[in-house]
Amino acid sequence: MKNEFVRISNLHRSFTEGDTSHSVLLGVSLSINKGETIALLGRSGSGKSTLLNVISGIDRADNGVVVVDDIDLTALSEHQRTLFRRKNIGFIYQFFNLIPTLTASENVALVLELNGYTPTQIQQKTDHIICAVGLESQKNKFPDQMSGGEQQRVAIARALVHSPKLVLADELTGNLDAESGHNILSLLQDLMAQSGGTLFLVTHSLAVAKTADRILTLDNGLLIEREGHFAW
Amino acid sequence: MISLFSRLFLALCLMTLIGCQKTPATVASLDLGDILGGQETNGFERALKKRTFHFPQDHAAHETFRNEWWYLTGNVSGEAGQSFGYQVTFFRTAIAPALPVRTEIIEQRSNWAGNNIWMAHAAVTDINGKVHHHTQRFSRANPGLAGATIDPLKIWLEDWTLQSVSNEFPWQLRVNTKDFGLTLELKTLKNPVLQGDHGLSKKSALPGNASYYYSYTRMATTGNIQLNGEQIAVSGTSWFDREWSTSALDKNQSGWNWFSLQLDSGGDFMYYQLLDGRGHADVNSQGKWVDDKGGIITITPNDITLTVLKEWQSKDGKRYPIRWQIDYRAQNKSWIVEAVMDDQYMDLAVKYWEGAVAVFNTESQKLVGRGYLEMTRTR
Amino acid sequence: MNRHRWQSWLTVIGVMLGVAMVVGVDLANNSARRAFSLSLQSIAGPTTHQIIGGPTGIPEQLFTKLRTELAIRSSLPMVTGPVIIRGESFSLLGVDPVSEASVGRHTAGLQYQGLGTAISSRDSMMLPERAATRLHLKPLDIFNLQIGDKNIPVRLAATFPSENPAATDGLIFADIAVAQRLLNRFGYLDRIDLILDDKTSASVRTWLPPGLSLVDSESRNDNLRQMSEAFHINLTAMSLLALLVATLLIYNTVTLSVLQRRNTLGIYRALGVTRKEVFFVVIRESLALATIASLAGLLLGLLLGQVLVELVTRTVNDLFFNLHVTAFIIDPFSLLKGFVVGLGMSLAACSLPAWEASRNQPISVMQRSVLERRWQRRLPKFTIGAIIMLAIGFVMLVPTHGTLVEGFVALTFIVLGFCLLVPVFLILATRSLLRLFSPWLNSTARIAIRDISAGISRTGMAVAALTVAVSVTVGVGVMVSSFRETVNLWLGQYLSADIYISTADRSGTGLTQSLIVQLQAIPGVSSVSPSRVTTIETQFGPIRTIATTPIKGTSSLPLKHSVNNALTLFDQGKGVMITEPLAYHQQLAPGDSINVVTNEGTKALSILGVYYDFTSSTGMIALHRNAYRQWWNDERISTLSIYRDADANQMEVLKAIKMVLKDEDKQIRVSSNREIREVAIAVFDRTFEITRVLRILAIVVAFVGVLSALMALQLERTREFAILRATGMTPKQIGLMIFGQTSLMGVLAGIMSIPLGLVMANILIDVINRRSFGWSMLYHMPTTVLVEALLLAIFAAALAGIYPALKASSISPAQALREE
C-alpha cells in the first residue's frame, strides 16, 4: 500500500491508578491512507483520546508500533517526537484549549513561530488562515472575548496554519450547539480538502462520523471497522 | 562582762545582716561553736598578764586587740514618776590584725582602709508603759564613721556619741533613733573599779582567754529621754563597763549571766556567772562588791549562791531566768532580783537578754536598789 | 492539600521565619532593655536618690558628714570604673560592704569570709558565682585586673551566689578602699546612693555644697532608658515588616488551597453546607498550619534572639550606655506575643479567601478566571485605597516633632499603599512592555508577559512581597550609607588636629601643663590645644561635656546654626554650644539657655550654637575651657589636640611625642587623626551590623513568598503548558519561558523597590532617625545600592523561578490534558 500514511499495529496501552491497572488499548491495529478522513466512534473512556495522543506522539504506547509518514514514533525520543509533532500534526480539542493570554492571531502564529517561520511568513500565513476561518474582525481578541464557535475556529486555524500532514480532532463539536457544530465541521472539511491532509476525527456523534471516509469503533480496547455506511 | 560577745559579734552581726536578705541558707547552717573555735588569734595582742591602767588614755580604742566595747546601762526616772532603764553600747571588732607597717609605706592608702567594724546597740525600757525599745547600728570605722579617741574624749558611731568637751567628766551621751532618743550627762561618783585581778579578767583556765576590764559602777545621770514625741527630763544612776580582749571564752562555755546592781545603801554589786557546756556555773565566774566608800571586795563562786525563781522563753526557744535569788553569803546579804519587764530581749543581729531589774530584800520584800541583768545563751 | 505539600511547607517556612524574626527581635530587645534596667538597678539597688558630683567626683569627707552630722543612714558610697578581666569587660564597684548589707544590696549571699576579707585586705575581689565560673576563677586565685593600660594582680576573696544572676553578671566588687587604690580615686567617690523620703531629700538638697547635686534615681534612670528606646522601636518595626511579607504568603497559600478545592467546596455548598461552615473549614486548616509554623517560629526565634541580643547590646553599648549585663533573657511574654501575632496575622490573611470561598454560589466556587476577573475589577478600588493610604502616610510625616511611633505608622501606611499599587503597576508595566516591544516579541514572550497580568492575584502578591523586602534593603542601605558618609565628612571636620593625646586617668592630675610646654617644644608642632571631657549635671540629667580650647578664630565644632558672633562669645566663655541631638530632644535653639550645676551653684548658660555631633545620641555640651576652669575649678586635661606644621612629617612628630611621653607614668594614649577615624568608622559599622542581618532575613522571607506564589501560578497553568507541549513546545522552551517570566517579575519588583526604597530612606533619614536620635544627615545615594537592589530582586525572583520552571517543563502533557 503505497498510499499508507499511518500504520498502527498491535498497540497496547494501560494506565495504573493506585493499585489497579486499567487497560485501554489491547492490540489496536490500523492503517490510514494519505488524504483520508477517518472517524472514530466509541463510548466515553473507551480510549479514543489515548489513541489520538499516541498517534500524535504526546503519549507513548506500552507495546506495538506507530508509524506516521514512514517515521516510527515509538523509536523516537521525547524531544524528537515533540519536533515531529510541531511540524506534522495539527490538534483540535473539544474544549478549544487556546492559550488564554494570546489573541486569536497570536494563538495561530505561535505554531508558526515554533516551526521557525520568518516574521513575514508568519504574518502572511496567519492572516490568510484567519481569513479562511472567517475571523478577520476578531483576530486581536482574546479567547475569553469570543464565543465557543469562534474559539473553535481559531483552534482550527491553529491546527491547520502550518499545513500539517495529519490533523487530529478530538470531539471538536462536542462543546458546541448543533448549528455551530455543523458549521465548524464543514469549515474543517473544506480546509482539509484544500490542503489534502489526513484527518482523524474522534467523535461520538454518528452524524459527524458519517461525513468521514471510514468509520472505526473502539470497543473493549479493540478497533472494529465498519464497512460501508449504516443507517442507524 | 560581755566579752564573749565580741568574739561572736562580727560573725553574728554580719551573718544576720546577710540573713535579713532573701538568702538566709548560709546563716541557718552556721554553728556558733565553729566560729568560736575558728577564730584566729595570731597577730593580735592578748590579755596575758596584768597591766597598768591609765586614764583617760584607756578610754580610747586598743586596736591591737581584736574586740573592745564601751557599755552604759542605767536606771533613771522622770518627775512625773516615769521610770526607765537604758542601755547604750559601742562595740569595736577588728576583722584582721593591722597590716604590717612596711607594706603601708610603699603606697598611698585609701582613707577608707582599716580593719575595724563597729556595732552599737541602744535600748530604752519604758517601765510604766511596759515597752522595750531597742535598735542597732553597724559601720566601718573609716573614714571617721566610728571610733574612740581622746583629746577630747569621743566614742562614736555615726551620730551616736559619748563624748566630753575635754577628757574629763561630765560625759555627754547622745543617741537618736527612729523610736527614741537619749541626751544624758554622766558624772562618776566613784573611782574606776579594776575588775578581775587588777583589771585582768580571766574567763577560763586557758591563759589568754581573758580581757582587760574596768568599770565606773555609779555615775550620776541627768538629761532627757525622747519617747513618743515627748521630751522627758530624767535623772538617776548609770553603770559604765569597759573591756577589751582578743579571745575570752573556752569552746565549751555556753553563755553567762551578768548582774550589775546599784543599791540604795550606796553599795554596788557586780557578778558574772559563766556557764559550762551543760549550763552549770563555771569556776571562773567572779564579781566585785564596791561599798559606798569605794572599798572593793572580790566575789568568788564560793561566796555566792544564785537561784533561778522564774524563767522567760524567747521566740527562738531559749530560756532566760528573769527572777533570781542572790545569796551573797560572804556579806550575809540576800536579794531577789526581778526584771522590771519580762521581755527585754535584744532581738538584734546578736541576740541576748539585757534589761533593767529591781532589787528587793529577800526577807523584807522591800525595794532596795536597781540594776541591770544580762544573759546570753549560745546554744 | 496533599498533592501540594510543598505549598504548605513553604507557608510554614515563611510564617516561621516571620514569627522567628518578631520573636527574635523582641527577645533581643527585651534582653537589652532588661540588661539596661538590671545594669542600672544592680548598681542603684533599692535607692531613691543619688548624690552626683561634678567632673571630679564627690569629696569623701562629704559622706562622713552625711552620716555623722546629718545622720542619713541609708547612704551608700560608691567608686566605679571599667576594668577588663581575661578579655571580658566588667564594672568594678567599690562599695562599703557594711552599708550595702544594711540596705540589702549587691552583697546578698556574700559570705562571711568574703565580707571580712573584703574590708581588711588591699586586693580582695568578689565575683558573682556565674562570672567566676565563666572566668574559671576560684576563691584565693590571683588574677589580673586590666585598668587602663595597667595590669594589676588581685585576689578573688570570695564568690557569691546572686539572687539575680543576670543583674550582677559583669560586676566585680571590692571594698571601697581597694577600689580607690586600684582606680586611683583617692579621696573621692563617684556617687552616693540614698534612700530618702521627701522631707529628708529636701534637707539634703539644701545642705549639699555647690558642685554636687541630688538627683532622683527613678527619673534619672528614665532619662537614660528613653535614649535607647528609639533604637528598639526601629528594630521592632523591621521585624514587623518581615511578618507583613509572611502574611502575604499566608494569603497566597490559603487562596490556592481554596482554588484547588473549588469543586469540593462547590459540591459542599450544593449539598447544603452553609457559608459559615465553609468559612470555618478553610480557616481551621489554615490555623492548623499557622499554629505549627508559629510554634516552629518560636523555636527559631529563640535561636535568632541569641544571635541578635549580642548585636543589640553591642549597639546599645556603643550608642547609649555601658551595659555590664549581656544575658539572654527569655521573656515568656515575648514568646506568647510572637505566637499570637503569628496566629493573628495568619488568621487575618486567610479570612479573606475563606470569606470569598463562602460567598460564592454553589458549584462555581472560585473558578480561576472568576477570581482573576474579580481582581481586575478591584484594581480601581486598590488604586484609590493606595492613594488614600499614601496620602495618610505622607500627611502624618508633616509635623516636625511627631513621635517615633507615628513615624513608623506613617511608614507602614506608605508601604501598604505602595503594595496596593503593585498590581496596577504590574498591569501597566506589562502592557507597555508589550506595546513598546511588540515587533520583537514572539508568542512565547507574550505568554510570559501577559501571564503576569493575567495571574495578577498571584503575581501581584509575589511582586509586592519582593518589592517590600528589597525596598527595605534600599531604604536601610541608603540610610546607612548616608549616615556613614555624613559621619565620615563630619569626622574630617571635627578631627581638625593631627594627633590626639588622651588619658583614661580620671582623678589623677591627668595631663599636665608642663606636658603641653614639652610638646610645644617639639619641632613641627604648631600648637597644642588642651581639652577636658567630663560629665556635668543639667536640668536634663547628666550630659557629657567637652571643655575645649579652640585655636583662636577657628572652631573645630561643625556648626549647624548659631547666634551672631558665636565664636567670639564662645572664646570669651559667654555661653556654650550644644549638639544637634540635645537641641532636638530638648527643643533648644541658639539664644536659649541651659541650667548646669557648677561649683558656684546652678548657672543658666546661654546657648550660642548648635553643632553636628555623632558621638552621642543623647547630646553633648561644649564650652570654652577657660570658662570651665572658672566654674568647676578643675584644671585637669583629658585630651590634647596637637596641630603640626604643614610641612612637618607626621611620623617624625609622632615619634617625638612618644619620646616625650615615655617618661610619663600615666595611662596615656596617643592616636593619630587617622586611627581615630578608623576606630570611629569601625564602631559605626558594628552598630549597623544588626540592620544587615535583619535585611537578609526579610529577603529570605520574601524569597519564600515569591517561590510559593510562582509555584501556585505554574501549578494552575499546568493545562496551558500541556497544550503548548502538544502544540510542539519542548520542555526546555517551557522552562525558559517560565524562568524568563519570573526574572521579569524580579526586574519589575526591583524597579518598584527603588522608589519605595528611596522614599523609605528619606523617611528613615529625615523622620525616623531624627525622631530617634536627633541627628541630621546628608542624603547620600550610592548607585551601588540601587544596582544591588535590582540584582537582588532579579536574583531572588530568578532563583525562585528555577524550581517552578523545572516542575512545569517536566509535566506529562497527555496526563495533564486528560485531567480536565
PDB file of C-alpha atoms in Angstrom, chain C residues 231 234-235 238 308 310-320 476 479-480 483-484 487 614-615 617 679-695 769 773 775:
ATOM      1  CA  PHE C 231      16.577  52.090  68.739  1.00  0.00           C
ATOM      2  CA  ASN C 234      13.382  50.666  64.997  1.00  0.00           C
ATOM      3  CA  LEU C 235      14.245  47.014  65.350  1.00  0.00           C
ATOM      4  CA  MET C 238      11.896  45.930  60.910  1.00  0.00           C
ATOM      5  CA  LEU C 308      20.594  39.251  67.857  1.00  0.00           C
ATOM      6  CA  GLU C 310      24.657  40.304  71.118  1.00  0.00           C
ATOM      7  CA  LEU C 311      24.303  42.683  68.224  1.00  0.00           C
ATOM      8  CA  VAL C 312      21.659  44.688  70.030  1.00  0.00           C
ATOM      9  CA  THR C 313      23.594  45.021  73.267  1.00  0.00           C
ATOM     10  CA  ARG C 314      26.677  45.920  71.336  1.00  0.00           C
ATOM     11  CA  THR C 315      24.811  48.709  69.623  1.00  0.00           C
ATOM     12  CA  VAL C 316      23.324  49.895  72.875  1.00  0.00           C
ATOM     13  CA  ASN C 317      26.792  49.844  74.381  1.00  0.00           C
ATOM     14  CA  ASP C 318      28.247  51.783  71.514  1.00  0.00           C
ATOM     15  CA  LEU C 319      25.477  54.300  71.291  1.00  0.00           C
ATOM     16  CA  PHE C 320      23.944  54.760  74.676  1.00  0.00           C
ATOM     17  CA  VAL C 476      18.134  50.978  55.047  1.00  0.00           C
ATOM     18  CA  MET C 479      20.158  55.450  55.144  1.00  0.00           C
ATOM     19  CA  VAL C 480      23.214  53.661  56.471  1.00  0.00           C
ATOM     20  CA  PHE C 483      24.823  58.163  57.716  1.00  0.00           C
ATOM     21  CA  ARG C 484      28.244  56.715  57.145  1.00  0.00           C
ATOM     22  CA  VAL C 487      29.843  60.755  59.813  1.00  0.00           C
ATOM     23  CA  PHE C 614      27.554  61.901  66.127  1.00  0.00           C
ATOM     24  CA  THR C 615      29.460  60.698  69.142  1.00  0.00           C
ATOM     25  CA  SER C 617      22.781  60.356  70.581  1.00  0.00           C
ATOM     26  CA  VAL C 679      38.035  53.312  65.038  1.00  0.00           C
ATOM     27  CA  ALA C 680      35.016  55.575  64.721  1.00  0.00           C
ATOM     28  CA  ILE C 681      34.018  54.099  61.400  1.00  0.00           C
ATOM     29  CA  ALA C 682      34.576  50.586  62.713  1.00  0.00           C
ATOM     30  CA  VAL C 683      32.274  51.308  65.629  1.00  0.00           C
ATOM     31  CA  PHE C 684      29.785  52.769  63.212  1.00  0.00           C
ATOM     32  CA  ASP C 685      29.803  49.697  61.016  1.00  0.00           C
ATOM     33  CA  ARG C 686      29.471  47.439  64.006  1.00  0.00           C
ATOM     34  CA  THR C 687      26.484  49.434  65.173  1.00  0.00           C
ATOM     35  CA  PHE C 688      24.639  48.832  61.956  1.00  0.00           C
ATOM     36  CA  GLU C 689      25.512  45.209  61.603  1.00  0.00           C
ATOM     37  CA  ILE C 690      22.167  44.235  63.045  1.00  0.00           C
ATOM     38  CA  THR C 691      20.310  46.016  60.266  1.00  0.00           C
ATOM     39  CA  ARG C 692      22.189  43.916  57.751  1.00  0.00           C
ATOM     40  CA  VAL C 693      21.123  40.712  59.459  1.00  0.00           C
ATOM     41  CA  LEU C 694      17.505  41.798  59.563  1.00  0.00           C
ATOM     42  CA  ARG C 695      17.599  42.872  55.911  1.00  0.00           C
ATOM     43  CA  ASN C 769      16.374  58.814  62.548  1.00  0.00           C
ATOM     44  CA  PHE C 773      18.406  60.271  67.648  1.00  0.00           C
ATOM     45  CA  TRP C 775      20.830  63.564  64.013  1.00  0.00           C
TER      46      TRP C 775
END
